[in-house]
Tab-separated table of C-alpha atoms in Angstrom:
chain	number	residue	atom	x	y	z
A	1	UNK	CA	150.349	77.079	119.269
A	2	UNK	CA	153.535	77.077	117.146
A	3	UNK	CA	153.479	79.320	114.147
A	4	UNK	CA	154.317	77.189	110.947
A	5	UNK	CA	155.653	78.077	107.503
A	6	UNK	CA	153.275	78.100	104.663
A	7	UNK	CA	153.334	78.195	100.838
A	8	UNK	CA	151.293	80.296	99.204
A	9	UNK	CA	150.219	80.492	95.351
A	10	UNK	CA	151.156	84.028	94.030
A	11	UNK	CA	148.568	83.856	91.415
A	12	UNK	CA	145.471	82.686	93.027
A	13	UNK	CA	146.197	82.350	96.729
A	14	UNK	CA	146.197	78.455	97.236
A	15	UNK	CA	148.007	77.715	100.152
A	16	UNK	CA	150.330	74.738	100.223
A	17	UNK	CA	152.123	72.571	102.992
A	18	UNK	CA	155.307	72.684	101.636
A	19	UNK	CA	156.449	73.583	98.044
A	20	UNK	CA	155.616	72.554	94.666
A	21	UNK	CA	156.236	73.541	90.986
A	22	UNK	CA	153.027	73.739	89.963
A	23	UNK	CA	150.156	74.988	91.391
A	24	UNK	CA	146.940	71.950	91.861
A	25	UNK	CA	144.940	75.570	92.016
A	26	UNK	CA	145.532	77.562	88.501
A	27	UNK	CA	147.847	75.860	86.745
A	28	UNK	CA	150.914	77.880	86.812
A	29	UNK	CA	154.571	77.058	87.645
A	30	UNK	CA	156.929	78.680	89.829
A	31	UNK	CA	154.012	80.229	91.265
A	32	UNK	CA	154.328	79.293	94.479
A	33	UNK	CA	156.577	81.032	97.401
A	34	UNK	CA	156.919	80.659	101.119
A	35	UNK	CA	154.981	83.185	103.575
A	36	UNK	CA	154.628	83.653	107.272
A	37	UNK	CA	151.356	83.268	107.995
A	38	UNK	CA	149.104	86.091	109.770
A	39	UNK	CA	147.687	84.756	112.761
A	40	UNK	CA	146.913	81.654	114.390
A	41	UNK	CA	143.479	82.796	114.784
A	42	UNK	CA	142.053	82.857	118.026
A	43	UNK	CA	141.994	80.697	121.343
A	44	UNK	CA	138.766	79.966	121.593
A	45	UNK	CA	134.948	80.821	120.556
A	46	UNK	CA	133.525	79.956	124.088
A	47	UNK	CA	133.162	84.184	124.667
A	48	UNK	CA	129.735	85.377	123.383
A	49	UNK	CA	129.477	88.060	120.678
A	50	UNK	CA	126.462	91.092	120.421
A	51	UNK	CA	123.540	90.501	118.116
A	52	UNK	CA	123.614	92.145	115.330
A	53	UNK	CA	120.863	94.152	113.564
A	54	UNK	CA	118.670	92.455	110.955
A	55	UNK	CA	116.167	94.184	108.222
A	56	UNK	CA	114.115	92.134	105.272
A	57	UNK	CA	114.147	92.771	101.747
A	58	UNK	CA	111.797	94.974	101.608
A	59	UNK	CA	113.209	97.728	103.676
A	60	UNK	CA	113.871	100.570	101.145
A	61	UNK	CA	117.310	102.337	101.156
A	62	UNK	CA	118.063	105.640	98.905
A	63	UNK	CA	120.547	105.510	96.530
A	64	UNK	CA	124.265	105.893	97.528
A	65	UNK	CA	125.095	109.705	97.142
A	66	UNK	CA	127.485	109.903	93.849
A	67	UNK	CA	130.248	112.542	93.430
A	68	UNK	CA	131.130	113.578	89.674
A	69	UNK	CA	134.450	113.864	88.444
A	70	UNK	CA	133.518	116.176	85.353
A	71	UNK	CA	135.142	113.558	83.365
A	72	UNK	CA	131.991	111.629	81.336
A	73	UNK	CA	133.715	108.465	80.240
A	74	UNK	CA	135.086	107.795	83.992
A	75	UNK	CA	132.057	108.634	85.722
A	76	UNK	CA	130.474	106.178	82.947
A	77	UNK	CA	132.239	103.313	84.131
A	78	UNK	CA	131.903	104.054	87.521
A	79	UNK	CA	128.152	103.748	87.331
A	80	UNK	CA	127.590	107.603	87.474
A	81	UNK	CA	130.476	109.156	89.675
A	82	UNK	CA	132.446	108.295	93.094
A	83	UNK	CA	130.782	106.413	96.036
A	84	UNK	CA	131.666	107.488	99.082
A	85	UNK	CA	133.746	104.827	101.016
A	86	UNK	CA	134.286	102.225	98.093
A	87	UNK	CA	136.989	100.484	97.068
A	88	UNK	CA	138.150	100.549	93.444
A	89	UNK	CA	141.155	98.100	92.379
A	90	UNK	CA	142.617	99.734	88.714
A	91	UNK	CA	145.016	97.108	86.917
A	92	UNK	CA	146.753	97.529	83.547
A	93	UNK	CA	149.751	97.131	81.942
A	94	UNK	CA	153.028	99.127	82.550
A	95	UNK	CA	153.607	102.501	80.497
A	96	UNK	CA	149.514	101.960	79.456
A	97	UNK	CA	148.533	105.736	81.236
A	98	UNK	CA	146.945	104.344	84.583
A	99	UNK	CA	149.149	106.947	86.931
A	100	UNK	CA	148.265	109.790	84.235
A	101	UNK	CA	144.162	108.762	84.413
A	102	UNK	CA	144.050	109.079	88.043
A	103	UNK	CA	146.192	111.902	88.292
A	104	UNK	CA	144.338	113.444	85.991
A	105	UNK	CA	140.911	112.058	88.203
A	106	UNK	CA	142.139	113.548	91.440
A	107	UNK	CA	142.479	117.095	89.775
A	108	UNK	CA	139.102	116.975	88.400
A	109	UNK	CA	137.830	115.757	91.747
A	110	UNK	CA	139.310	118.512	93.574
A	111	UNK	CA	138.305	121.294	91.249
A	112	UNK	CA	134.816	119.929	92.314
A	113	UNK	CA	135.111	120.694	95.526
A	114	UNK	CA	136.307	117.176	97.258
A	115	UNK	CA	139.673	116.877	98.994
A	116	UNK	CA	141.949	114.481	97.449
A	117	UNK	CA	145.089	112.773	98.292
A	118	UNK	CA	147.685	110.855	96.177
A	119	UNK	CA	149.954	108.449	97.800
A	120	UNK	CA	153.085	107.264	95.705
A	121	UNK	CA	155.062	104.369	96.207
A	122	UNK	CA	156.763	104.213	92.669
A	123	UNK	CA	157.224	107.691	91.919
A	124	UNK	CA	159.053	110.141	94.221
A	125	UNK	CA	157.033	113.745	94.614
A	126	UNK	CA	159.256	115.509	92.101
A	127	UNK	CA	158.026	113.107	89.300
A	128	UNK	CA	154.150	113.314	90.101
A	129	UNK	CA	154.679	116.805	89.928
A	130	UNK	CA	156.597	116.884	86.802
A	131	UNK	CA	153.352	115.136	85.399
A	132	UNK	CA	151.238	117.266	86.785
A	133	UNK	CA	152.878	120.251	85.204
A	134	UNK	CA	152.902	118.648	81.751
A	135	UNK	CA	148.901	118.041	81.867
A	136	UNK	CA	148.359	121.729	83.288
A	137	UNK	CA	147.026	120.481	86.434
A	138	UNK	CA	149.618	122.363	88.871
A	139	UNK	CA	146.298	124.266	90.499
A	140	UNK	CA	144.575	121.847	91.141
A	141	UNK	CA	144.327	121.423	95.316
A	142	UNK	CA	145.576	117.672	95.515
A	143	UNK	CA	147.466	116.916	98.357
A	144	UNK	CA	150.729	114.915	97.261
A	145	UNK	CA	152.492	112.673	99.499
A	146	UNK	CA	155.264	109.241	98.381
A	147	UNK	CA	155.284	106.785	100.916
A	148	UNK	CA	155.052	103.070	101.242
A	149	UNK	CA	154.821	102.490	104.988
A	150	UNK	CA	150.915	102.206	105.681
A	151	UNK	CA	150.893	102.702	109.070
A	152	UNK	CA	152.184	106.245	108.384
A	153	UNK	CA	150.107	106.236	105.341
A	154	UNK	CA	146.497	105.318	107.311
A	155	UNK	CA	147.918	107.744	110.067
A	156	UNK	CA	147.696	110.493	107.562
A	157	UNK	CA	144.617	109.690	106.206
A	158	UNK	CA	142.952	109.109	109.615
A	159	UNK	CA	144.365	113.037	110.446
A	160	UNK	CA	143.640	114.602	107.093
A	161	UNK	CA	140.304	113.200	106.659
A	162	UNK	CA	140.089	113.006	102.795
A	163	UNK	CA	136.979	112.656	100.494
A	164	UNK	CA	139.644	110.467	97.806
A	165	UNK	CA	142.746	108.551	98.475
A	166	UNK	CA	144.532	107.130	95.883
A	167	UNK	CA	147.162	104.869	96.233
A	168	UNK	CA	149.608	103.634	93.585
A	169	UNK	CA	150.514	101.321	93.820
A	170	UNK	CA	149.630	98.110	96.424
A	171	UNK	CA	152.243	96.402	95.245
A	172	UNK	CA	154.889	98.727	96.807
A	173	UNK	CA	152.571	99.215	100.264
A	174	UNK	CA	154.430	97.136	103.256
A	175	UNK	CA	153.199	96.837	106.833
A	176	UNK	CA	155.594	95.935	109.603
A	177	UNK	CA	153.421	93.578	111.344
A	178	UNK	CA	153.781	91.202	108.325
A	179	UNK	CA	157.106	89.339	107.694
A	180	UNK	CA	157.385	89.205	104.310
A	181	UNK	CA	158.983	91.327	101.143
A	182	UNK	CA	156.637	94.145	99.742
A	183	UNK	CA	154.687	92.613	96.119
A	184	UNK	CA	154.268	89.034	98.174
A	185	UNK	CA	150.723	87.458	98.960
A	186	UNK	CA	150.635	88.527	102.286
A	187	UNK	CA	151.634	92.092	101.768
A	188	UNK	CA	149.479	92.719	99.257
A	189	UNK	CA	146.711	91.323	101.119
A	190	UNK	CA	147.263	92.815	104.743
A	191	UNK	CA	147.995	96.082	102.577
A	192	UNK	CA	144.252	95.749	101.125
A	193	UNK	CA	142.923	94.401	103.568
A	194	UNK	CA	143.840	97.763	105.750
A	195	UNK	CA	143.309	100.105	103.237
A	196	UNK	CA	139.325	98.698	102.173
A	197	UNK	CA	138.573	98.455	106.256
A	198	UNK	CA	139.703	102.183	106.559
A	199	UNK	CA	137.295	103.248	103.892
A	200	UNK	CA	134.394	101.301	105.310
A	201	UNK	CA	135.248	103.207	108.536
A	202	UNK	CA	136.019	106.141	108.075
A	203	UNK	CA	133.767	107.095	104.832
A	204	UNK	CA	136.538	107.836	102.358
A	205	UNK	CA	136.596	106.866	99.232
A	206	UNK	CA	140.128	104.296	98.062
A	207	UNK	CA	141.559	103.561	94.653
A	208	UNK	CA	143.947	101.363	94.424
A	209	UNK	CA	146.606	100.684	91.609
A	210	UNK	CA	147.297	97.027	90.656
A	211	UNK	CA	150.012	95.761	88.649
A	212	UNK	CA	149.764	92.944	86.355
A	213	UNK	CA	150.501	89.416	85.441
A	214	UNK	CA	152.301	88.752	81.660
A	215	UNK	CA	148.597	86.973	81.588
A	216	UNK	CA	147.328	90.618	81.735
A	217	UNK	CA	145.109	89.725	84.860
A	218	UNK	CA	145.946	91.659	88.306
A	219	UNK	CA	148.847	90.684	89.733
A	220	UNK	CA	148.728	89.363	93.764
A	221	UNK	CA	146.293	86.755	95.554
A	222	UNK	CA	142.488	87.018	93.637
A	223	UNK	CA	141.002	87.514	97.094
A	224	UNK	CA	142.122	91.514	96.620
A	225	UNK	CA	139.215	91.874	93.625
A	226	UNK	CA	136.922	90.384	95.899
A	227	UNK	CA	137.614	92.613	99.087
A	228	UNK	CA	137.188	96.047	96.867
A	229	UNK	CA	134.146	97.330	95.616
A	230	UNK	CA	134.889	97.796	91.760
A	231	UNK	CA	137.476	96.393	89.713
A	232	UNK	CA	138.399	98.117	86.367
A	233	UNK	CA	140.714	97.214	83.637
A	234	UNK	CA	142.633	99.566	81.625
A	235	UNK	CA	143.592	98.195	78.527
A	236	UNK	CA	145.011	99.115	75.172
A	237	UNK	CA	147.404	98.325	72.175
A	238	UNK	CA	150.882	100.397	72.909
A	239	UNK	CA	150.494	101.123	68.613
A	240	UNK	CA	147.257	102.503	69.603
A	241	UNK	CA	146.145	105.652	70.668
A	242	UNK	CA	142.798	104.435	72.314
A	243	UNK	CA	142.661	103.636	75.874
A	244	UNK	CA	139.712	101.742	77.008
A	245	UNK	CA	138.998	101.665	81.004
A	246	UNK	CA	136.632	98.729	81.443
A	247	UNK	CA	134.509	97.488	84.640
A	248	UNK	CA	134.847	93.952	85.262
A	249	UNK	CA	133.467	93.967	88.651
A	250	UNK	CA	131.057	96.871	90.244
A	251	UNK	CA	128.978	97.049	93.184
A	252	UNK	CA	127.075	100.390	92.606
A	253	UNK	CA	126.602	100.180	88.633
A	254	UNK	CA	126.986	98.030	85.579
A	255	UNK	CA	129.940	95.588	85.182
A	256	UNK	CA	131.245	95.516	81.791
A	257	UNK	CA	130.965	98.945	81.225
A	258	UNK	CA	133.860	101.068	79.049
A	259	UNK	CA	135.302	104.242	78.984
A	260	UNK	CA	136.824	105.406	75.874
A	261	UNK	CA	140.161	108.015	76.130
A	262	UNK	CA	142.782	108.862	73.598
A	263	UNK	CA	146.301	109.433	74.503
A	264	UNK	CA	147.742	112.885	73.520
A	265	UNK	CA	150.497	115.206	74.255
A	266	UNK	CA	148.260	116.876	76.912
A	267	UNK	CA	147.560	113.493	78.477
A	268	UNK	CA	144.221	111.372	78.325
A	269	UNK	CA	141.032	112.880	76.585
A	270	UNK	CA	137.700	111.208	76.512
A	271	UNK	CA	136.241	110.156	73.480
A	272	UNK	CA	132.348	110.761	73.665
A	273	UNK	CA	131.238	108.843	70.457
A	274	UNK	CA	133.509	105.805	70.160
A	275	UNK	CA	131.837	104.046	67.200
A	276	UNK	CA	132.817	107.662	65.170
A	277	UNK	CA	136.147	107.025	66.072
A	278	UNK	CA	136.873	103.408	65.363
A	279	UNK	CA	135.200	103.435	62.424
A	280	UNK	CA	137.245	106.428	60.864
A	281	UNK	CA	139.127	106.308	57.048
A	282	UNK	CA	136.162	103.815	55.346
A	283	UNK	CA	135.923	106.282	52.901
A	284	UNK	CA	135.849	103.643	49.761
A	285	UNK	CA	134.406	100.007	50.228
A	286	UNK	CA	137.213	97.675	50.285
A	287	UNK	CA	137.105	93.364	50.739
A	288	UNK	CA	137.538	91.722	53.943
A	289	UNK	CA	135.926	94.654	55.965
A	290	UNK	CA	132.549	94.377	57.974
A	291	UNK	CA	131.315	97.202	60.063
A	292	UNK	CA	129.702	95.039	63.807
A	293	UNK	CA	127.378	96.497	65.825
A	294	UNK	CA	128.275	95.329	69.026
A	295	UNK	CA	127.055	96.073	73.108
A	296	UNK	CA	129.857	97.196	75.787
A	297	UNK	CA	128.098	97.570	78.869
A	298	UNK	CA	125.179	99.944	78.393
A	299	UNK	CA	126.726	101.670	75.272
A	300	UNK	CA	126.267	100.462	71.388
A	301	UNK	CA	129.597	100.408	69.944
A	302	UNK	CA	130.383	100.759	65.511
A	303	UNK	CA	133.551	98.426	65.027
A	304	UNK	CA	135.068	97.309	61.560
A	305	UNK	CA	136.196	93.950	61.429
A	306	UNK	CA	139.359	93.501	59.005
A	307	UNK	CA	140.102	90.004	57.106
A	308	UNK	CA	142.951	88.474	54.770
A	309	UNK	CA	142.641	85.626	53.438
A	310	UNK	CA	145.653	84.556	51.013
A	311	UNK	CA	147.033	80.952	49.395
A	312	UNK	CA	149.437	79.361	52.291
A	313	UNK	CA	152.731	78.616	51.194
A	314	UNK	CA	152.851	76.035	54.606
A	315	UNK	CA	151.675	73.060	55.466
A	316	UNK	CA	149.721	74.183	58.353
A	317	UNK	CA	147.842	77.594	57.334
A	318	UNK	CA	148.339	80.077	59.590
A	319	UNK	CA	145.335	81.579	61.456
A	320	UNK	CA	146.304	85.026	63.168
A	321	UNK	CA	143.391	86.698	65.478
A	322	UNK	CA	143.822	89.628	67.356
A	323	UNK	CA	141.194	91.524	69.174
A	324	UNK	CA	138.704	88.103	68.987
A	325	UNK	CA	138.823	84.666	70.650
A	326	UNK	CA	140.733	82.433	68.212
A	327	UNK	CA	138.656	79.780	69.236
A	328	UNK	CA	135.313	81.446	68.378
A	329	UNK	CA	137.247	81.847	64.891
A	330	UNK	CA	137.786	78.355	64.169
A	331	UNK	CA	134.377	77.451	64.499
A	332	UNK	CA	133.304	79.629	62.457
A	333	UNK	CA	135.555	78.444	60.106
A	334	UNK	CA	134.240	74.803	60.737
A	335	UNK	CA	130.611	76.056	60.110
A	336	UNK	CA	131.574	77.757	56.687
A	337	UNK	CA	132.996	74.819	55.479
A	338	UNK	CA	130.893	72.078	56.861
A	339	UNK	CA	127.349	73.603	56.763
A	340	UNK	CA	128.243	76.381	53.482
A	341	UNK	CA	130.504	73.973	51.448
A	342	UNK	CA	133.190	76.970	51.660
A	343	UNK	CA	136.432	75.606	52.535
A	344	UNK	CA	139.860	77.350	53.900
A	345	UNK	CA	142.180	74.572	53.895
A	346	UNK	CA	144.976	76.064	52.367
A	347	UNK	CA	144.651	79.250	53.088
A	348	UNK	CA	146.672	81.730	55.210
A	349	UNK	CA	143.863	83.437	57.491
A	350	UNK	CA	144.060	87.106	58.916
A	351	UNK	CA	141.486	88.510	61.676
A	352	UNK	CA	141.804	92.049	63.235
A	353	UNK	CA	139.555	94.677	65.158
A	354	UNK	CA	139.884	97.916	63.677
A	355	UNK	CA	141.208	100.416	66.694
A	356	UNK	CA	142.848	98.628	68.974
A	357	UNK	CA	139.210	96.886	70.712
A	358	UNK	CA	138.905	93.754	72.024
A	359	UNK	CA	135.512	91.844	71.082
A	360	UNK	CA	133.817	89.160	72.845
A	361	UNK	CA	130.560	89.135	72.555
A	362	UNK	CA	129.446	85.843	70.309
A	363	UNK	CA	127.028	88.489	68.279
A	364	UNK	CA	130.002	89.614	66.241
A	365	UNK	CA	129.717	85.924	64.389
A	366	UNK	CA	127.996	87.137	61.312
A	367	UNK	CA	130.115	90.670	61.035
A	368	UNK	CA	133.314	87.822	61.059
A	369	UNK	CA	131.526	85.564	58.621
A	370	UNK	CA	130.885	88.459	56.083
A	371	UNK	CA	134.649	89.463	56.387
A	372	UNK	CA	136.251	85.890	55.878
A	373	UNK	CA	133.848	85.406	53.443
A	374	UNK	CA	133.731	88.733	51.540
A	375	UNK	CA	137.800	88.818	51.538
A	376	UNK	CA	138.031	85.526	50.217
A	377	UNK	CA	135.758	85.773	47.099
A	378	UNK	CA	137.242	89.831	46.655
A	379	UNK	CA	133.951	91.099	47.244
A	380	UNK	CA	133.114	93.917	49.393
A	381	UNK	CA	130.401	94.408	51.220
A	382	UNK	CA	128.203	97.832	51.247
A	383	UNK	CA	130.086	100.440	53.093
A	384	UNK	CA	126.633	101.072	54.671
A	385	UNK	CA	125.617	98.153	55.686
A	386	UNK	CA	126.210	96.441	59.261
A	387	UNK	CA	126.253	92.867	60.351
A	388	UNK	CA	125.451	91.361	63.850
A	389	UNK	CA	124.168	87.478	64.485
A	390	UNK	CA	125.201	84.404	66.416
A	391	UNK	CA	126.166	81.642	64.475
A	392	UNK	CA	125.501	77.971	65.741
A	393	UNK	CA	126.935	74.684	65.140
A	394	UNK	CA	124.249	74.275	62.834
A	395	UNK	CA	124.544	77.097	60.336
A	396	UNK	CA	121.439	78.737	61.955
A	397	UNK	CA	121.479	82.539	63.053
A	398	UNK	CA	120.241	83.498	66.482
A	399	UNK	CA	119.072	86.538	67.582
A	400	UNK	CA	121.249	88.717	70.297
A	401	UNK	CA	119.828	91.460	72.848
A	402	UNK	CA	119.422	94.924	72.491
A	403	UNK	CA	119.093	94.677	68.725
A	404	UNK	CA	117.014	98.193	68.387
A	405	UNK	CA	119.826	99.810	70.541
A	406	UNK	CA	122.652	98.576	67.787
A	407	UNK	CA	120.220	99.252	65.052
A	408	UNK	CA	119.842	102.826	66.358
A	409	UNK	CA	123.210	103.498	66.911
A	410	UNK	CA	124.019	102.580	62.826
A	411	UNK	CA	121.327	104.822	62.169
A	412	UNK	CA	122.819	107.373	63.885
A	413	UNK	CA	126.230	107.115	62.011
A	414	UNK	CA	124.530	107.074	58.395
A	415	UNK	CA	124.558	103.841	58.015
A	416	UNK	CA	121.289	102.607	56.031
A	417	UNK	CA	121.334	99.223	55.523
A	418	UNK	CA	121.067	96.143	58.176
A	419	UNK	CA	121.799	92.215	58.176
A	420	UNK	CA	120.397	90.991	61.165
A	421	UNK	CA	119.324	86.900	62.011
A	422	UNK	CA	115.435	86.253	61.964
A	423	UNK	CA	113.274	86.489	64.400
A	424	UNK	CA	114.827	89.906	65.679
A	425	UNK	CA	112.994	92.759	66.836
A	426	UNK	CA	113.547	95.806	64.617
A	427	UNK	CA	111.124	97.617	65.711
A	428	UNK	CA	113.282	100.684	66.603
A	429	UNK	CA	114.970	100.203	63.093
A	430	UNK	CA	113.979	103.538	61.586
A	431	UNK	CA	115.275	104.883	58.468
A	432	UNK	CA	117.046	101.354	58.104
A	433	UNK	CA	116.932	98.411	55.314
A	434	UNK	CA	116.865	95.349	57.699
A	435	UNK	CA	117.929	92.124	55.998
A	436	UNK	CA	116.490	88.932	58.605
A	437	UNK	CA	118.743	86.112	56.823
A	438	UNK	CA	117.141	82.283	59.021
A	439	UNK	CA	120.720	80.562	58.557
A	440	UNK	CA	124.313	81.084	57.033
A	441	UNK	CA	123.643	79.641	54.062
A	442	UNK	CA	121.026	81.984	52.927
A	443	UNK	CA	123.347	84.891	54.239
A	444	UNK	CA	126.197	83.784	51.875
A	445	UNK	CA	123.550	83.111	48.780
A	446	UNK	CA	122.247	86.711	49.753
A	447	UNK	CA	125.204	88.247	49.932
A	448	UNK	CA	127.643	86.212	47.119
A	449	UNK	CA	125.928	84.465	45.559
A	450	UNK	CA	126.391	80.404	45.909
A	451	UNK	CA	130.273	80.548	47.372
């Protein structure tokens, strides 16, 4: 049969007849470009395959064997160090420290005992090395190679027999049985397609490096994240110093997980107790700020919530939210007015996450409440005191999980005082004032009197 042209969706994969400026798929324009395809698939299905092998639930397998990388926050995320033949897809923005994280990983790796390779297609040799001399990790044993041909690339992998292989990035990988540019659809997923098979086969462990869309997600057809084993994001504010490696998608631990690192002149260092960290220079109480006790992954997690609210010289007050869904924002805006009487018509209104952290968990609702509410009337709230609730449509406050981890974790960091919704356990709430408020009225009486 004739091979035919296809289109293809660079964004989500959808594959088209002929072109179009929009994709039906995702949405986005000027998304979609032309591609050969791979294969007309084969003849027929008339041969007969082998059986294969089937067990029942109840068959008990030991754990997968886990290699450490002496670096706690990346072992963290990875569910408690390196599997042995997984995939792991890392994405983040340009300049954000991916290339220095696993350069950095492969060193620690290797001082452990495994043998690690690191494959560049962005960077000739002479720069890896140049980083590797800046972050003192010239003695490490990691073999360097820069090459974007993967047939010589799986040729020295399948010779060298490596524990690690990383590869940054897939973007720049081409193989020469595909027709099409390096970066397209079909490179990218022949590229990982090749590179995931080989670890399945051969037992070695792959990390790949993903660029990104101006969307922030992984750049390439969304069948990659689902070929790979883990998928992490590593994000963070360029005006920041915190980097935050987060698991959106892991097979052998805990999605949602995060790492904490810091950026300094000796490259990235891991920040063991995050919640000391973001919640550093609250020396004196101040209006409009809230300390949340919030979950990421496994971990508890002390963030100050920041809020301005000022008289609005426009006709259409401006609402400015970073490091929280806007959207979550306006109704709790909605709420305060409709169900509290509090109105912000009129008024200019100013949300921020102290540090750089991005939260989206709806249990930071009351900790947002208190700082709207506590910067518009110019009253602070105690500087020991945290806040942690979902808020309803109907002013009511429901309860959130792992309240006696977050009330334990505020103990921990001196704080003595609690406003949590009712029905909550607390039993874990030792040393700790606990405050159950039933609705957000009754918080804002509590707290400021009647508004």
């Amino acid at each position: 049969m004739k091979q035919t042209t296809s289109f293809t969706c660079t964004v989500c994969g959808a594959a088209y007849r002929k072109w179009a400026g929009k994709c039906d798929a995702c949405g986005g324009w000027n998304t979609i470009v032309e591609e050969a395809p791979l294969s007309t698939g084969p003849k027929s299905l008339g041969a007969k395959g082998r059986p294969i092998p089937l067990s029942d639930l109840a068959t008990e397998e030991a754990p997968p064997p886990r290699a450490s990388s002496g670096i706690a926050e990346l072992d963290r995320v990875l569910g408690g160090g390196l599997v042995p033949a997984s995939a792991i897809l890392v994405g983040g923005d340009p300049g954000i420290g991916k290339s220095t994280l696993l350069l950095q990983a492969a060193a620690s790796f290797a001082r452990k005992g495994l043998k690690c390779l690191y494959i560049s297609g962005e960077e000739a040799s002479a720069q890896v090395r140049m980083r590797a001399q800046r972050l003192g990790l010239t003695d490490a044993p990691v073999g360097l190679g820069a090459e974007t041909n993967l047939r010589d690339i799986l040729t020295t992998l399948d010779a060298e027999r490596p524990a690690l292989a990383i590869i940054d990035s897939i973007q720049t990988m081409w193989l020469d049985s595909v027709e099409a540019a390096p970066g397209s659809v079909s490179q990218v997923r022949a590229a990982a397609h090749e590179l995931v098979s080989f670890a399945k086969r051969r037992g070695v462990a792959v990390i790949l490096v993903g660029h990104v869309t101006k969307e922030g997600q992984i750049a390439g057809p969304r069948v990659v994240e689902h070929m790979v084993d883990t998928v992490l994001y590593f994000e963070g504010e360029r005006g920041h110093q915190f980097r935050i490696l987060r698991a959106v998608k892991n097979r052998f631990g805990p999605a949602d997980e995060i790492g904490v690192f810091e950026m300094t002149g000796g490259g990235l260092a891991e920040v063991p107790n995050p919640s000391a960290l973001f919640l550093a220079n609250r020396d004196q109480p101040a209006p409009g700020s809230a300390v949340f006790s919030g979950i990421e992954g496994t971990r508890p997690v002390l963030t100050e919530i920041q809020a301005l609210v000022a008289p609005s010289t426009l006709a259409s007050p401006r609402r400015t939210v970073v490091g929280l869904d806007s959207g979550r924002v306006s109704t709790i805006l909605a709420v305060l007015e409709a169900r509290c009487g509090i109105p912000f018509a009129g008024l200019d209104v100013f949300l921020n996450v102290a540090g750089g952290l991005r939260v989206n968990e709806p249990a930071a609702d009351l900790a947002v409440a208190g700082a709207l509410l506590s910067a518009r009337e110019d009253v602070a709230i105690p500087p020991d005191m945290v806040l942690f609730g979902e808020i309803s449509l109907s002013g009511a406050l429901r309860p959130v999980g792992q309240t006696e981890n977050r009330l334990k974790e505020a103990s921990k960091l001196g704080f003595s005082q609690a406003t949590v919704p009712s029905r909550s356990k607390i039993e874990g709430a030792s040393g700790l004032t606990v405050r159950q408020m039933p609705d957000l009225t009754a918080f804002v009486g509590e707290m400021f009197g009647a508004g």
